[in-house]
Amino acid sequence: FFTDKYADFIDANRKEDPVERLKTLKRLIHDLPEHHYETLKFLSAHLKTVAENSEKNKMEPRNLAIVFGPTLVRTSDDNMTHM
């Protein structure tokens, strides 16, 4: 399912107007199947907790993105160049 929506999320994130970008991303997230939505919600809450403790664990949002980005956001052809 998500690979079908990958391009929609990428296009939404490229919107220059931050208000429009946020509205589009929220709509796409809320359109996810419930099990995907709940997984994303849980993972986001966990990563937020990790980032809130970055003074101790050195995992501020940028580091979390470096570590988790390639694992969580992949193109359907799994090409690292496109990521």
mmCIF file with all atom_site columns, C-alpha atoms in Angstrom:
data_model
loop_
_atom_site.group_PDB
_atom_site.id
_atom_site.type_symbol
_atom_site.label_atom_id
_atom_site.label_alt_id
_atom_site.label_comp_id
_atom_site.label_asym_id
_atom_site.label_entity_id
_atom_site.label_seq_id
_atom_site.pdbx_PDB_ins_code
_atom_site.Cartn_x
_atom_site.Cartn_y
_atom_site.Cartn_z
_atom_site.occupancy
_atom_site.B_iso_or_equiv
_atom_site.pdbx_formal_charge
_atom_site.auth_seq_id
_atom_site.auth_comp_id
_atom_site.auth_asym_id
_atom_site.auth_atom_id
_atom_site.pdbx_PDB_model_num
ATOM 1  C CA . PHE A 1 1  ? 0.000  0.000  0.000  1.00 0.00 ? 1  PHE A CA 1
ATOM 2  C CA . PHE A 1 2  ? 2.574  2.564  1.056  1.00 0.00 ? 2  PHE A CA 1
ATOM 3  C CA . THR A 1 3  ? 4.626  2.123  -2.096 1.00 0.00 ? 3  THR A CA 1
ATOM 4  C CA . ASP A 1 4  ? 1.502  3.233  -3.992 1.00 0.00 ? 4  ASP A CA 1
ATOM 5  C CA . LYS A 1 5  ? 1.411  6.411  -1.895 1.00 0.00 ? 5  LYS A CA 1
ATOM 6  C CA . TYR A 1 6  ? 5.174  7.036  -1.792 1.00 0.00 ? 6  TYR A CA 1
ATOM 7  C CA . ALA A 1 7  ? 5.104  9.599  -4.607 1.00 0.00 ? 7  ALA A CA 1
ATOM 8  C CA . ASP A 1 8  ? 2.163  11.413 -2.978 1.00 0.00 ? 8  ASP A CA 1
ATOM 9  C CA . PHE A 1 9  ? 4.111  11.832 0.273  1.00 0.00 ? 9  PHE A CA 1
ATOM 10 C CA . ILE A 1 10 ? 7.238  12.988 -1.577 1.00 0.00 ? 10 ILE A CA 1
ATOM 11 C CA . ASP A 1 11 ? 5.229  15.488 -3.649 1.00 0.00 ? 11 ASP A CA 1
ATOM 12 C CA . ALA A 1 12 ? 3.468  16.795 -0.546 1.00 0.00 ? 12 ALA A CA 1
ATOM 13 C CA . ASN A 1 13 ? 6.763  17.302 1.256  1.00 0.00 ? 13 ASN A CA 1
ATOM 14 C CA . ARG A 1 14 ? 8.104  19.321 -1.687 1.00 0.00 ? 14 ARG A CA 1
ATOM 15 C CA . LYS A 1 15 ? 5.341  21.926 -1.467 1.00 0.00 ? 15 LYS A CA 1
ATOM 16 C CA . GLU A 1 16 ? 6.882  25.322 -0.784 1.00 0.00 ? 16 GLU A CA 1
ATOM 17 C CA . ASP A 1 17 ? 3.958  26.737 1.189  1.00 0.00 ? 17 ASP A CA 1
ATOM 18 C CA . PRO A 1 18 ? 4.371  25.266 4.699  1.00 0.00 ? 18 PRO A CA 1
ATOM 19 C CA . VAL A 1 19 ? 0.656  25.532 5.492  1.00 0.00 ? 19 VAL A CA 1
ATOM 20 C CA . GLU A 1 20 ? -0.310 23.693 2.307  1.00 0.00 ? 20 GLU A CA 1
ATOM 21 C CA . ARG A 1 21 ? 2.460  21.128 2.863  1.00 0.00 ? 21 ARG A CA 1
ATOM 22 C CA . LEU A 1 22 ? 1.193  20.394 6.385  1.00 0.00 ? 22 LEU A CA 1
ATOM 23 C CA . LYS A 1 23 ? -2.446 20.155 5.260  1.00 0.00 ? 23 LYS A CA 1
ATOM 24 C CA . THR A 1 24 ? -1.540 17.722 2.488  1.00 0.00 ? 24 THR A CA 1
ATOM 25 C CA . LEU A 1 25 ? 0.661  15.567 4.727  1.00 0.00 ? 25 LEU A CA 1
ATOM 26 C CA . LYS A 1 26 ? -2.043 15.426 7.406  1.00 0.00 ? 26 LYS A CA 1
ATOM 27 C CA . ARG A 1 27 ? -4.608 14.320 4.822  1.00 0.00 ? 27 ARG A CA 1
ATOM 28 C CA . LEU A 1 28 ? -2.299 11.630 3.471  1.00 0.00 ? 28 LEU A CA 1
ATOM 29 C CA . ILE A 1 29 ? -1.514 10.356 6.969  1.00 0.00 ? 29 ILE A CA 1
ATOM 30 C CA . HIS A 1 30 ? -5.164 10.225 7.959  1.00 0.00 ? 30 HIS A CA 1
ATOM 31 C CA . ASP A 1 31 ? -5.962 8.363  4.722  1.00 0.00 ? 31 ASP A CA 1
ATOM 32 C CA . LEU A 1 32 ? -3.597 5.530  5.696  1.00 0.00 ? 32 LEU A CA 1
ATOM 33 C CA . PRO A 1 33 ? -5.154 2.185  6.630  1.00 0.00 ? 33 PRO A CA 1
ATOM 34 C CA . GLU A 1 34 ? -5.767 2.087  10.374 1.00 0.00 ? 34 GLU A CA 1
ATOM 35 C CA . HIS A 1 35 ? -2.963 -0.404 11.116 1.00 0.00 ? 35 HIS A CA 1
ATOM 36 C CA . HIS A 1 36 ? -0.430 1.743  9.221  1.00 0.00 ? 36 HIS A CA 1
ATOM 37 C CA . TYR A 1 37 ? -1.707 4.892  10.910 1.00 0.00 ? 37 TYR A CA 1
ATOM 38 C CA . GLU A 1 38 ? -1.449 3.328  14.397 1.00 0.00 ? 38 GLU A CA 1
ATOM 39 C CA . THR A 1 39 ? 2.065  2.039  13.682 1.00 0.00 ? 39 THR A CA 1
ATOM 40 C CA . LEU A 1 40 ? 3.170  5.467  12.469 1.00 0.00 ? 40 LEU A CA 1
ATOM 41 C CA . LYS A 1 41 ? 1.608  7.114  15.529 1.00 0.00 ? 41 LYS A CA 1
ATOM 42 C CA . PHE A 1 42 ? 3.379  4.730  17.914 1.00 0.00 ? 42 PHE A CA 1
ATOM 43 C CA . LEU A 1 43 ? 6.735  5.067  16.143 1.00 0.00 ? 43 LEU A CA 1
ATOM 44 C CA . SER A 1 44 ? 6.451  8.872  16.038 1.00 0.00 ? 44 SER A CA 1
ATOM 45 C CA . ALA A 1 45 ? 5.719  9.008  19.767 1.00 0.00 ? 45 ALA A CA 1
ATOM 46 C CA . HIS A 1 46 ? 8.694  6.756  20.504 1.00 0.00 ? 46 HIS A CA 1
ATOM 47 C CA . LEU A 1 47 ? 11.085 8.791  18.330 1.00 0.00 ? 47 LEU A CA 1
ATOM 48 C CA . LYS A 1 48 ? 9.819  11.980 19.978 1.00 0.00 ? 48 LYS A CA 1
ATOM 49 C CA . THR A 1 49 ? 10.690 10.508 23.373 1.00 0.00 ? 49 THR A CA 1
ATOM 50 C CA . VAL A 1 50 ? 14.143 9.551  22.128 1.00 0.00 ? 50 VAL A CA 1
ATOM 51 C CA . ALA A 1 51 ? 14.711 13.066 20.715 1.00 0.00 ? 51 ALA A CA 1
ATOM 52 C CA . GLU A 1 52 ? 13.550 14.670 23.967 1.00 0.00 ? 52 GLU A CA 1
ATOM 53 C CA . ASN A 1 53 ? 16.419 12.854 25.693 1.00 0.00 ? 53 ASN A CA 1
ATOM 54 C CA . SER A 1 54 ? 19.036 13.885 23.142 1.00 0.00 ? 54 SER A CA 1
ATOM 55 C CA . GLU A 1 55 ? 21.249 15.534 25.773 1.00 0.00 ? 55 GLU A CA 1
ATOM 56 C CA . LYS A 1 56 ? 21.851 12.053 27.189 1.00 0.00 ? 56 LYS A CA 1
ATOM 57 C CA . ASN A 1 57 ? 21.625 9.866  24.097 1.00 0.00 ? 57 ASN A CA 1
ATOM 58 C CA . LYS A 1 58 ? 22.935 12.266 21.381 1.00 0.00 ? 58 LYS A CA 1
ATOM 59 C CA . MET A 1 59 ? 19.966 11.338 19.165 1.00 0.00 ? 59 MET A CA 1
ATOM 60 C CA . GLU A 1 60 ? 18.502 14.683 18.169 1.00 0.00 ? 60 GLU A CA 1
ATOM 61 C CA . PRO A 1 61 ? 15.982 14.687 15.290 1.00 0.00 ? 61 PRO A CA 1
ATOM 62 C CA . ARG A 1 62 ? 18.693 15.040 12.624 1.00 0.00 ? 62 ARG A CA 1
ATOM 63 C CA . ASN A 1 63 ? 20.521 11.938 13.879 1.00 0.00 ? 63 ASN A CA 1
ATOM 64 C CA . LEU A 1 64 ? 17.261 10.011 14.113 1.00 0.00 ? 64 LEU A CA 1
ATOM 65 C CA . ALA A 1 65 ? 16.500 10.937 10.501 1.00 0.00 ? 65 ALA A CA 1
ATOM 66 C CA . ILE A 1 66 ? 19.932 9.723  9.381  1.00 0.00 ? 66 ILE A CA 1
ATOM 67 C CA . VAL A 1 67 ? 19.515 6.402  11.181 1.00 0.00 ? 67 VAL A CA 1
ATOM 68 C CA . PHE A 1 68 ? 15.841 5.676  10.523 1.00 0.00 ? 68 PHE A CA 1
ATOM 69 C CA . GLY A 1 69 ? 15.203 7.516  7.243  1.00 0.00 ? 69 GLY A CA 1
ATOM 70 C CA . PRO A 1 70 ? 16.660 4.915  4.869  1.00 0.00 ? 70 PRO A CA 1
ATOM 71 C CA . THR A 1 71 ? 14.869 2.125  6.731  1.00 0.00 ? 71 THR A CA 1
ATOM 72 C CA . LEU A 1 72 ? 11.459 3.785  6.917  1.00 0.00 ? 72 LEU A CA 1
ATOM 73 C CA . VAL A 1 73 ? 11.287 5.628  3.596  1.00 0.00 ? 73 VAL A CA 1
ATOM 74 C CA . ARG A 1 74 ? 12.234 3.565  0.572  1.00 0.00 ? 74 ARG A CA 1
ATOM 75 C CA . THR A 1 75 ? 11.291 3.801  -3.057 1.00 0.00 ? 75 THR A CA 1
ATOM 76 C CA . SER A 1 76 ? 9.558  0.810  -4.594 1.00 0.00 ? 76 SER A CA 1
ATOM 77 C CA . ASP A 1 77 ? 12.732 -0.064 -6.556 1.00 0.00 ? 77 ASP A CA 1
ATOM 78 C CA . ASP A 1 78 ? 14.797 0.290  -3.349 1.00 0.00 ? 78 ASP A CA 1
ATOM 79 C CA . ASN A 1 79 ? 17.240 2.606  -5.085 1.00 0.00 ? 79 ASN A CA 1
ATOM 80 C CA . MET A 1 80 ? 19.323 4.600  -2.582 1.00 0.00 ? 80 MET A CA 1
ATOM 81 C CA . THR A 1 81 ? 20.017 7.274  -5.227 1.00 0.00 ? 81 THR A CA 1
ATOM 82 C CA . HIS A 1 82 ? 16.321 8.171  -5.399 1.00 0.00 ? 82 HIS A CA 1
ATOM 83 C CA . MET A 1 83 ? 16.026 8.444  -1.623 1.00 0.00 ? 83 MET A CA 1
#
